[in-house]
Amino acid sequence: MSRIGKLPINIPAGVTVTVNNHIVTVKGPKGELTQQIDPMIDVTVDGNVCHVTRPNDEKEARSKHGLYRALIHNMVVGVSEGYKKTLELVGVGYRVENQGQILNFALGYTHPIYLALPPEVKVETKSERNQNPLVILESPDKQLLGQVCAKIRSFRKPEPYKGKGIKFQGEVLRRKAGKSAGK
């Protein structure tokens, strides 16, 4: 039995989970999310607890059992509490500002980089004197939030020598020593 898949999903107050024709819909104070479930996996809702079960112990059923339980759990947490990620721009002259849902980056290239964010993601930028600029992203959809963060990070990945680039706040980078002095 899958250790993740057999765990029940507790549904907090104010959140409703409905299963209709292998589509799970989760509604809560932060929004509404839907997920299509494979027909071999059964999802049942008993009051404020949701259970995910599989019909047999075939390899495909075992792998999808834990996957769909985790996806539904992430949806429940997302619509009740939401997810938040903070990105930090490390480097001289690196700046970011937002006009609504459009982010404008200055990352040392010859041109600014513009990124239009999906409407489900809320953005806030902070630029304080003597501190690195921050991009704070919030969304009920964990997967979408991770994709947006990965896209932003891909503009200028942190490099191992000086640590310049876009990194997650609190992320520890593996640093390398520079050139050693000659004779």
PDB file of C-alpha atoms in Angstrom:
ATOM      1  CA  MET A   1       0.000   0.000   0.000  1.00  0.00           C
ATOM      2  CA  SER A   2       1.216   3.472  -0.834  1.00  0.00           C
ATOM      3  CA  ARG A   3       2.286   5.328   2.286  1.00  0.00           C
ATOM      4  CA  ILE A   4       1.247   8.672   0.820  1.00  0.00           C
ATOM      5  CA  GLY A   5      -1.850   7.410  -1.000  1.00  0.00           C
ATOM      6  CA  LYS A   6      -3.448   5.762   2.019  1.00  0.00           C
ATOM      7  CA  LEU A   7      -3.338   8.939   4.145  1.00  0.00           C
ATOM      8  CA  PRO A   8      -6.738  10.655   4.409  1.00  0.00           C
ATOM      9  CA  ILE A   9      -7.066  14.276   3.300  1.00  0.00           C
ATOM     10  CA  ASN A  10      -8.610  16.465   6.002  1.00  0.00           C
ATOM     11  CA  ILE A  11     -10.884  19.132   4.535  1.00  0.00           C
ATOM     12  CA  PRO A  12     -10.871  22.344   6.635  1.00  0.00           C
ATOM     13  CA  ALA A  13     -13.976  24.427   7.297  1.00  0.00           C
ATOM     14  CA  GLY A  14     -14.971  26.646   4.385  1.00  0.00           C
ATOM     15  CA  VAL A  15     -13.589  24.246   1.756  1.00  0.00           C
ATOM     16  CA  THR A  16     -15.778  21.964  -0.362  1.00  0.00           C
ATOM     17  CA  VAL A  17     -14.538  19.006  -2.412  1.00  0.00           C
ATOM     18  CA  THR A  18     -16.784  17.551  -5.120  1.00  0.00           C
ATOM     19  CA  VAL A  19     -16.087  14.595  -7.406  1.00  0.00           C
ATOM     20  CA  ASN A  20     -18.023  14.441 -10.663  1.00  0.00           C
ATOM     21  CA  ASN A  21     -17.153  12.134 -13.574  1.00  0.00           C
ATOM     22  CA  HIS A  22     -13.454  11.789 -12.551  1.00  0.00           C
ATOM     23  CA  ILE A  23     -13.017  15.537 -12.124  1.00  0.00           C
ATOM     24  CA  VAL A  24     -12.241  16.783  -8.615  1.00  0.00           C
ATOM     25  CA  THR A  25     -13.273  20.383  -7.874  1.00  0.00           C
ATOM     26  CA  VAL A  26     -12.053  22.122  -4.716  1.00  0.00           C
ATOM     27  CA  LYS A  27     -13.604  25.458  -3.705  1.00  0.00           C
ATOM     28  CA  GLY A  28     -12.410  27.631  -0.852  1.00  0.00           C
ATOM     29  CA  PRO A  29     -11.865  31.213   0.274  1.00  0.00           C
ATOM     30  CA  LYS A  30      -8.756  31.662  -1.948  1.00  0.00           C
ATOM     31  CA  GLY A  31     -10.348  30.348  -5.159  1.00  0.00           C
ATOM     32  CA  GLU A  32     -11.412  27.252  -7.056  1.00  0.00           C
ATOM     33  CA  LEU A  33      -9.212  24.513  -8.564  1.00  0.00           C
ATOM     34  CA  THR A  34     -10.064  21.481 -10.695  1.00  0.00           C
ATOM     35  CA  GLN A  35      -8.083  18.341 -11.503  1.00  0.00           C
ATOM     36  CA  GLN A  36      -8.882  15.451 -13.827  1.00  0.00           C
ATOM     37  CA  ILE A  37      -8.325  12.075 -12.139  1.00  0.00           C
ATOM     38  CA  ASP A  38      -7.410   8.842 -13.911  1.00  0.00           C
ATOM     39  CA  PRO A  39     -10.454   6.490 -14.089  1.00  0.00           C
ATOM     40  CA  MET A  40      -8.578   3.696 -12.284  1.00  0.00           C
ATOM     41  CA  ILE A  41      -8.295   5.833  -9.101  1.00  0.00           C
ATOM     42  CA  ASP A  42     -11.371   6.305  -6.890  1.00  0.00           C
ATOM     43  CA  VAL A  43     -11.898   9.469  -4.848  1.00  0.00           C
ATOM     44  CA  THR A  44     -14.563   9.514  -2.109  1.00  0.00           C
ATOM     45  CA  VAL A  45     -15.565  12.347   0.196  1.00  0.00           C
ATOM     46  CA  ASP A  46     -16.976  11.462   3.654  1.00  0.00           C
ATOM     47  CA  GLY A  47     -17.936  14.623   5.514  1.00  0.00           C
ATOM     48  CA  ASN A  48     -14.692  16.531   6.082  1.00  0.00           C
ATOM     49  CA  VAL A  49     -12.333  13.705   5.014  1.00  0.00           C
ATOM     50  CA  CYS A  50     -11.374  12.681   1.469  1.00  0.00           C
ATOM     51  CA  HIS A  51     -10.004   9.212   0.643  1.00  0.00           C
ATOM     52  CA  VAL A  52      -8.112   8.112  -2.470  1.00  0.00           C
ATOM     53  CA  THR A  53      -8.160   4.367  -3.274  1.00  0.00           C
ATOM     54  CA  ARG A  54      -6.903   2.114  -6.047  1.00  0.00           C
ATOM     55  CA  PRO A  55      -8.466  -1.116  -7.358  1.00  0.00           C
ATOM     56  CA  ASN A  56      -5.357  -3.339  -7.498  1.00  0.00           C
ATOM     57  CA  ASP A  57      -1.603  -3.466  -6.903  1.00  0.00           C
ATOM     58  CA  GLU A  58      -0.420  -3.063 -10.480  1.00  0.00           C
ATOM     59  CA  LYS A  59       2.569  -0.777 -10.960  1.00  0.00           C
ATOM     60  CA  GLU A  60       0.615   1.934 -12.808  1.00  0.00           C
ATOM     61  CA  ALA A  61      -2.151   2.002 -10.186  1.00  0.00           C
ATOM     62  CA  ARG A  62       0.401   2.206  -7.348  1.00  0.00           C
ATOM     63  CA  SER A  63       2.239   5.129  -8.945  1.00  0.00           C
ATOM     64  CA  LYS A  64      -0.938   7.112  -9.626  1.00  0.00           C
ATOM     65  CA  HIS A  65      -2.375   6.443  -6.150  1.00  0.00           C
ATOM     66  CA  GLY A  66       0.136   8.627  -4.310  1.00  0.00           C
ATOM     67  CA  LEU A  67       0.282  11.163  -7.144  1.00  0.00           C
ATOM     68  CA  TYR A  68      -3.422  11.991  -7.148  1.00  0.00           C
ATOM     69  CA  ARG A  69      -3.618  12.034  -3.355  1.00  0.00           C
ATOM     70  CA  ALA A  70      -0.786  14.593  -3.287  1.00  0.00           C
ATOM     71  CA  LEU A  71      -2.397  16.697  -6.037  1.00  0.00           C
ATOM     72  CA  ILE A  72      -5.754  16.806  -4.218  1.00  0.00           C
ATOM     73  CA  HIS A  73      -4.043  17.629  -0.917  1.00  0.00           C
ATOM     74  CA  ASN A  74      -2.133  20.502  -2.594  1.00  0.00           C
ATOM     75  CA  MET A  75      -5.421  21.811  -4.002  1.00  0.00           C
ATOM     76  CA  VAL A  76      -7.091  21.732  -0.559  1.00  0.00           C
ATOM     77  CA  VAL A  77      -4.163  23.543   1.078  1.00  0.00           C
ATOM     78  CA  GLY A  78      -4.015  26.028  -1.803  1.00  0.00           C
ATOM     79  CA  VAL A  79      -7.656  27.147  -1.651  1.00  0.00           C
ATOM     80  CA  SER A  80      -7.625  27.352   2.159  1.00  0.00           C
ATOM     81  CA  GLU A  81      -4.185  28.859   2.943  1.00  0.00           C
ATOM     82  CA  GLY A  82      -2.531  29.546  -0.430  1.00  0.00           C
ATOM     83  CA  TYR A  83       1.116  29.224  -1.423  1.00  0.00           C
ATOM     84  CA  LYS A  84       3.758  31.936  -1.304  1.00  0.00           C
ATOM     85  CA  LYS A  85       7.267  32.083  -2.785  1.00  0.00           C
ATOM     86  CA  THR A  86       9.832  34.868  -2.547  1.00  0.00           C
ATOM     87  CA  LEU A  87      12.562  35.381  -5.140  1.00  0.00           C
ATOM     88  CA  GLU A  88      15.629  37.535  -4.467  1.00  0.00           C
ATOM     89  CA  LEU A  89      17.674  39.366  -7.140  1.00  0.00           C
ATOM     90  CA  VAL A  90      21.373  39.345  -6.200  1.00  0.00           C
ATOM     91  CA  GLY A  91      23.636  41.529  -8.300  1.00  0.00           C
ATOM     92  CA  VAL A  92      24.701  45.143  -8.828  1.00  0.00           C
ATOM     93  CA  GLY A  93      22.051  47.009 -10.812  1.00  0.00           C
ATOM     94  CA  TYR A  94      19.538  44.165 -10.824  1.00  0.00           C
ATOM     95  CA  ARG A  95      16.060  45.660 -10.500  1.00  0.00           C
ATOM     96  CA  VAL A  96      12.433  44.556 -10.798  1.00  0.00           C
ATOM     97  CA  GLU A  97       9.164  46.455 -10.811  1.00  0.00           C
ATOM     98  CA  ASN A  98       5.608  45.498 -11.606  1.00  0.00           C
ATOM     99  CA  GLN A  99       2.816  47.309 -13.405  1.00  0.00           C
ATOM    100  CA  GLY A 100      -0.208  45.186 -12.529  1.00  0.00           C
ATOM    101  CA  GLN A 101       0.479  41.641 -13.738  1.00  0.00           C
ATOM    102  CA  ILE A 102       3.540  42.564 -15.833  1.00  0.00           C
ATOM    103  CA  LEU A 103       7.016  42.278 -14.304  1.00  0.00           C
ATOM    104  CA  ASN A 104       9.861  44.403 -15.693  1.00  0.00           C
ATOM    105  CA  PHE A 105      13.356  43.037 -14.979  1.00  0.00           C
ATOM    106  CA  ALA A 106      16.722  44.785 -15.420  1.00  0.00           C
ATOM    107  CA  LEU A 107      19.254  41.955 -15.089  1.00  0.00           C
ATOM    108  CA  GLY A 108      22.418  43.276 -16.701  1.00  0.00           C
ATOM    109  CA  TYR A 109      21.386  42.507 -20.271  1.00  0.00           C
ATOM    110  CA  THR A 110      21.217  45.176 -22.996  1.00  0.00           C
ATOM    111  CA  HIS A 111      17.420  45.081 -22.832  1.00  0.00           C
ATOM    112  CA  PRO A 112      14.752  44.885 -20.131  1.00  0.00           C
ATOM    113  CA  ILE A 113      12.840  41.613 -19.736  1.00  0.00           C
ATOM    114  CA  TYR A 114       9.046  41.758 -19.474  1.00  0.00           C
ATOM    115  CA  LEU A 115       6.975  38.850 -18.123  1.00  0.00           C
ATOM    116  CA  ALA A 116       3.176  38.758 -18.135  1.00  0.00           C
ATOM    117  CA  LEU A 117       1.898  36.720 -15.184  1.00  0.00           C
ATOM    118  CA  PRO A 118      -1.279  34.616 -15.207  1.00  0.00           C
ATOM    119  CA  PRO A 119      -4.257  36.198 -13.388  1.00  0.00           C
ATOM    120  CA  GLU A 120      -4.210  33.466 -10.682  1.00  0.00           C
ATOM    121  CA  VAL A 121      -0.800  34.657  -9.442  1.00  0.00           C
ATOM    122  CA  LYS A 122      -0.648  37.768  -7.267  1.00  0.00           C
ATOM    123  CA  VAL A 123       2.658  39.651  -7.364  1.00  0.00           C
ATOM    124  CA  GLU A 124       4.362  42.211  -5.163  1.00  0.00           C
ATOM    125  CA  THR A 125       7.835  43.697  -5.563  1.00  0.00           C
ATOM    126  CA  LYS A 126      10.000  45.271  -2.862  1.00  0.00           C
ATOM    127  CA  SER A 127      13.060  47.417  -3.487  1.00  0.00           C
ATOM    128  CA  GLU A 128      14.650  48.830  -0.336  1.00  0.00           C
ATOM    129  CA  ARG A 129      17.907  50.702  -0.113  1.00  0.00           C
ATOM    130  CA  ASN A 130      20.974  48.512   0.657  1.00  0.00           C
ATOM    131  CA  GLN A 131      18.921  45.329   0.244  1.00  0.00           C
ATOM    132  CA  ASN A 132      18.361  42.997  -2.682  1.00  0.00           C
ATOM    133  CA  PRO A 133      15.107  43.496  -4.632  1.00  0.00           C
ATOM    134  CA  LEU A 134      12.413  40.905  -3.850  1.00  0.00           C
ATOM    135  CA  VAL A 135       9.588  39.420  -5.923  1.00  0.00           C
ATOM    136  CA  ILE A 136       6.797  37.963  -3.749  1.00  0.00           C
ATOM    137  CA  LEU A 137       4.402  35.626  -5.576  1.00  0.00           C
ATOM    138  CA  GLU A 138       1.176  34.164  -4.128  1.00  0.00           C
ATOM    139  CA  SER A 139      -1.280  31.703  -5.656  1.00  0.00           C
ATOM    140  CA  PRO A 140      -3.660  28.908  -4.639  1.00  0.00           C
ATOM    141  CA  ASP A 141      -2.231  26.713  -7.448  1.00  0.00           C
ATOM    142  CA  LYS A 142       1.079  25.208  -6.298  1.00  0.00           C
ATOM    143  CA  GLN A 143       2.005  23.844  -9.715  1.00  0.00           C
ATOM    144  CA  LEU A 144       1.388  27.132 -11.547  1.00  0.00           C
ATOM    145  CA  LEU A 145       3.314  29.069  -8.878  1.00  0.00           C
ATOM    146  CA  GLY A 146       6.305  26.729  -9.265  1.00  0.00           C
ATOM    147  CA  GLN A 147       6.258  27.121 -13.059  1.00  0.00           C
ATOM    148  CA  VAL A 148       6.196  30.926 -12.817  1.00  0.00           C
ATOM    149  CA  CYS A 149       9.077  30.896 -10.301  1.00  0.00           C
ATOM    150  CA  ALA A 150      11.103  28.574 -12.551  1.00  0.00           C
ATOM    151  CA  LYS A 151      10.510  30.859 -15.541  1.00  0.00           C
ATOM    152  CA  ILE A 152      11.626  33.949 -13.581  1.00  0.00           C
ATOM    153  CA  ARG A 153      14.688  32.116 -12.257  1.00  0.00           C
ATOM    154  CA  SER A 154      15.640  31.004 -15.784  1.00  0.00           C
ATOM    155  CA  PHE A 155      16.248  34.647 -16.808  1.00  0.00           C
ATOM    156  CA  ARG A 156      19.438  34.723 -14.688  1.00  0.00           C
ATOM    157  CA  LYS A 157      20.279  31.569 -12.719  1.00  0.00           C
ATOM    158  CA  PRO A 158      22.558  32.048  -9.694  1.00  0.00           C
ATOM    159  CA  GLU A 159      26.195  31.443 -10.562  1.00  0.00           C
ATOM    160  CA  PRO A 160      28.533  29.627  -8.152  1.00  0.00           C
ATOM    161  CA  TYR A 161      31.416  32.135  -7.947  1.00  0.00           C
ATOM    162  CA  LYS A 162      29.867  35.418  -6.812  1.00  0.00           C
ATOM    163  CA  GLY A 163      26.312  34.185  -6.220  1.00  0.00           C
ATOM    164  CA  LYS A 164      24.797  36.685  -8.654  1.00  0.00           C
ATOM    165  CA  GLY A 165      21.415  35.868 -10.180  1.00  0.00           C
ATOM    166  CA  ILE A 166      17.821  35.202  -9.172  1.00  0.00           C
ATOM    167  CA  LYS A 167      17.428  32.808  -6.249  1.00  0.00           C
ATOM    168  CA  PHE A 168      14.754  31.776  -3.781  1.00  0.00           C
ATOM    169  CA  GLN A 169      14.922  33.650  -0.482  1.00  0.00           C
ATOM    170  CA  GLY A 170      16.750  31.501   2.050  1.00  0.00           C
ATOM    171  CA  GLU A 171      18.241  29.229  -0.626  1.00  0.00           C
ATOM    172  CA  VAL A 172      21.804  28.153   0.116  1.00  0.00           C
ATOM    173  CA  LEU A 173      24.004  28.216  -2.960  1.00  0.00           C
ATOM    174  CA  ARG A 174      27.003  25.958  -3.390  1.00  0.00           C
ATOM    175  CA  ARG A 175      29.936  28.326  -3.842  1.00  0.00           C
ATOM    176  CA  LYS A 176      33.172  27.611  -5.662  1.00  0.00           C
ATOM    177  CA  ALA A 177      36.605  29.074  -5.075  1.00  0.00           C
ATOM    178  CA  GLY A 178      37.893  31.414  -7.776  1.00  0.00           C
ATOM    179  CA  LYS A 179      41.248  31.241  -9.487  1.00  0.00           C
ATOM    180  CA  SER A 180      44.136  30.577  -7.156  1.00  0.00           C
ATOM    181  CA  ALA A 181      47.058  32.999  -7.401  1.00  0.00           C
ATOM    182  CA  GLY A 182      49.993  31.947  -9.596  1.00  0.00           C
ATOM    183  CA  LYS A 183      53.631  31.614  -8.555  1.00  0.00           C
TER     184      LYS A 183
END
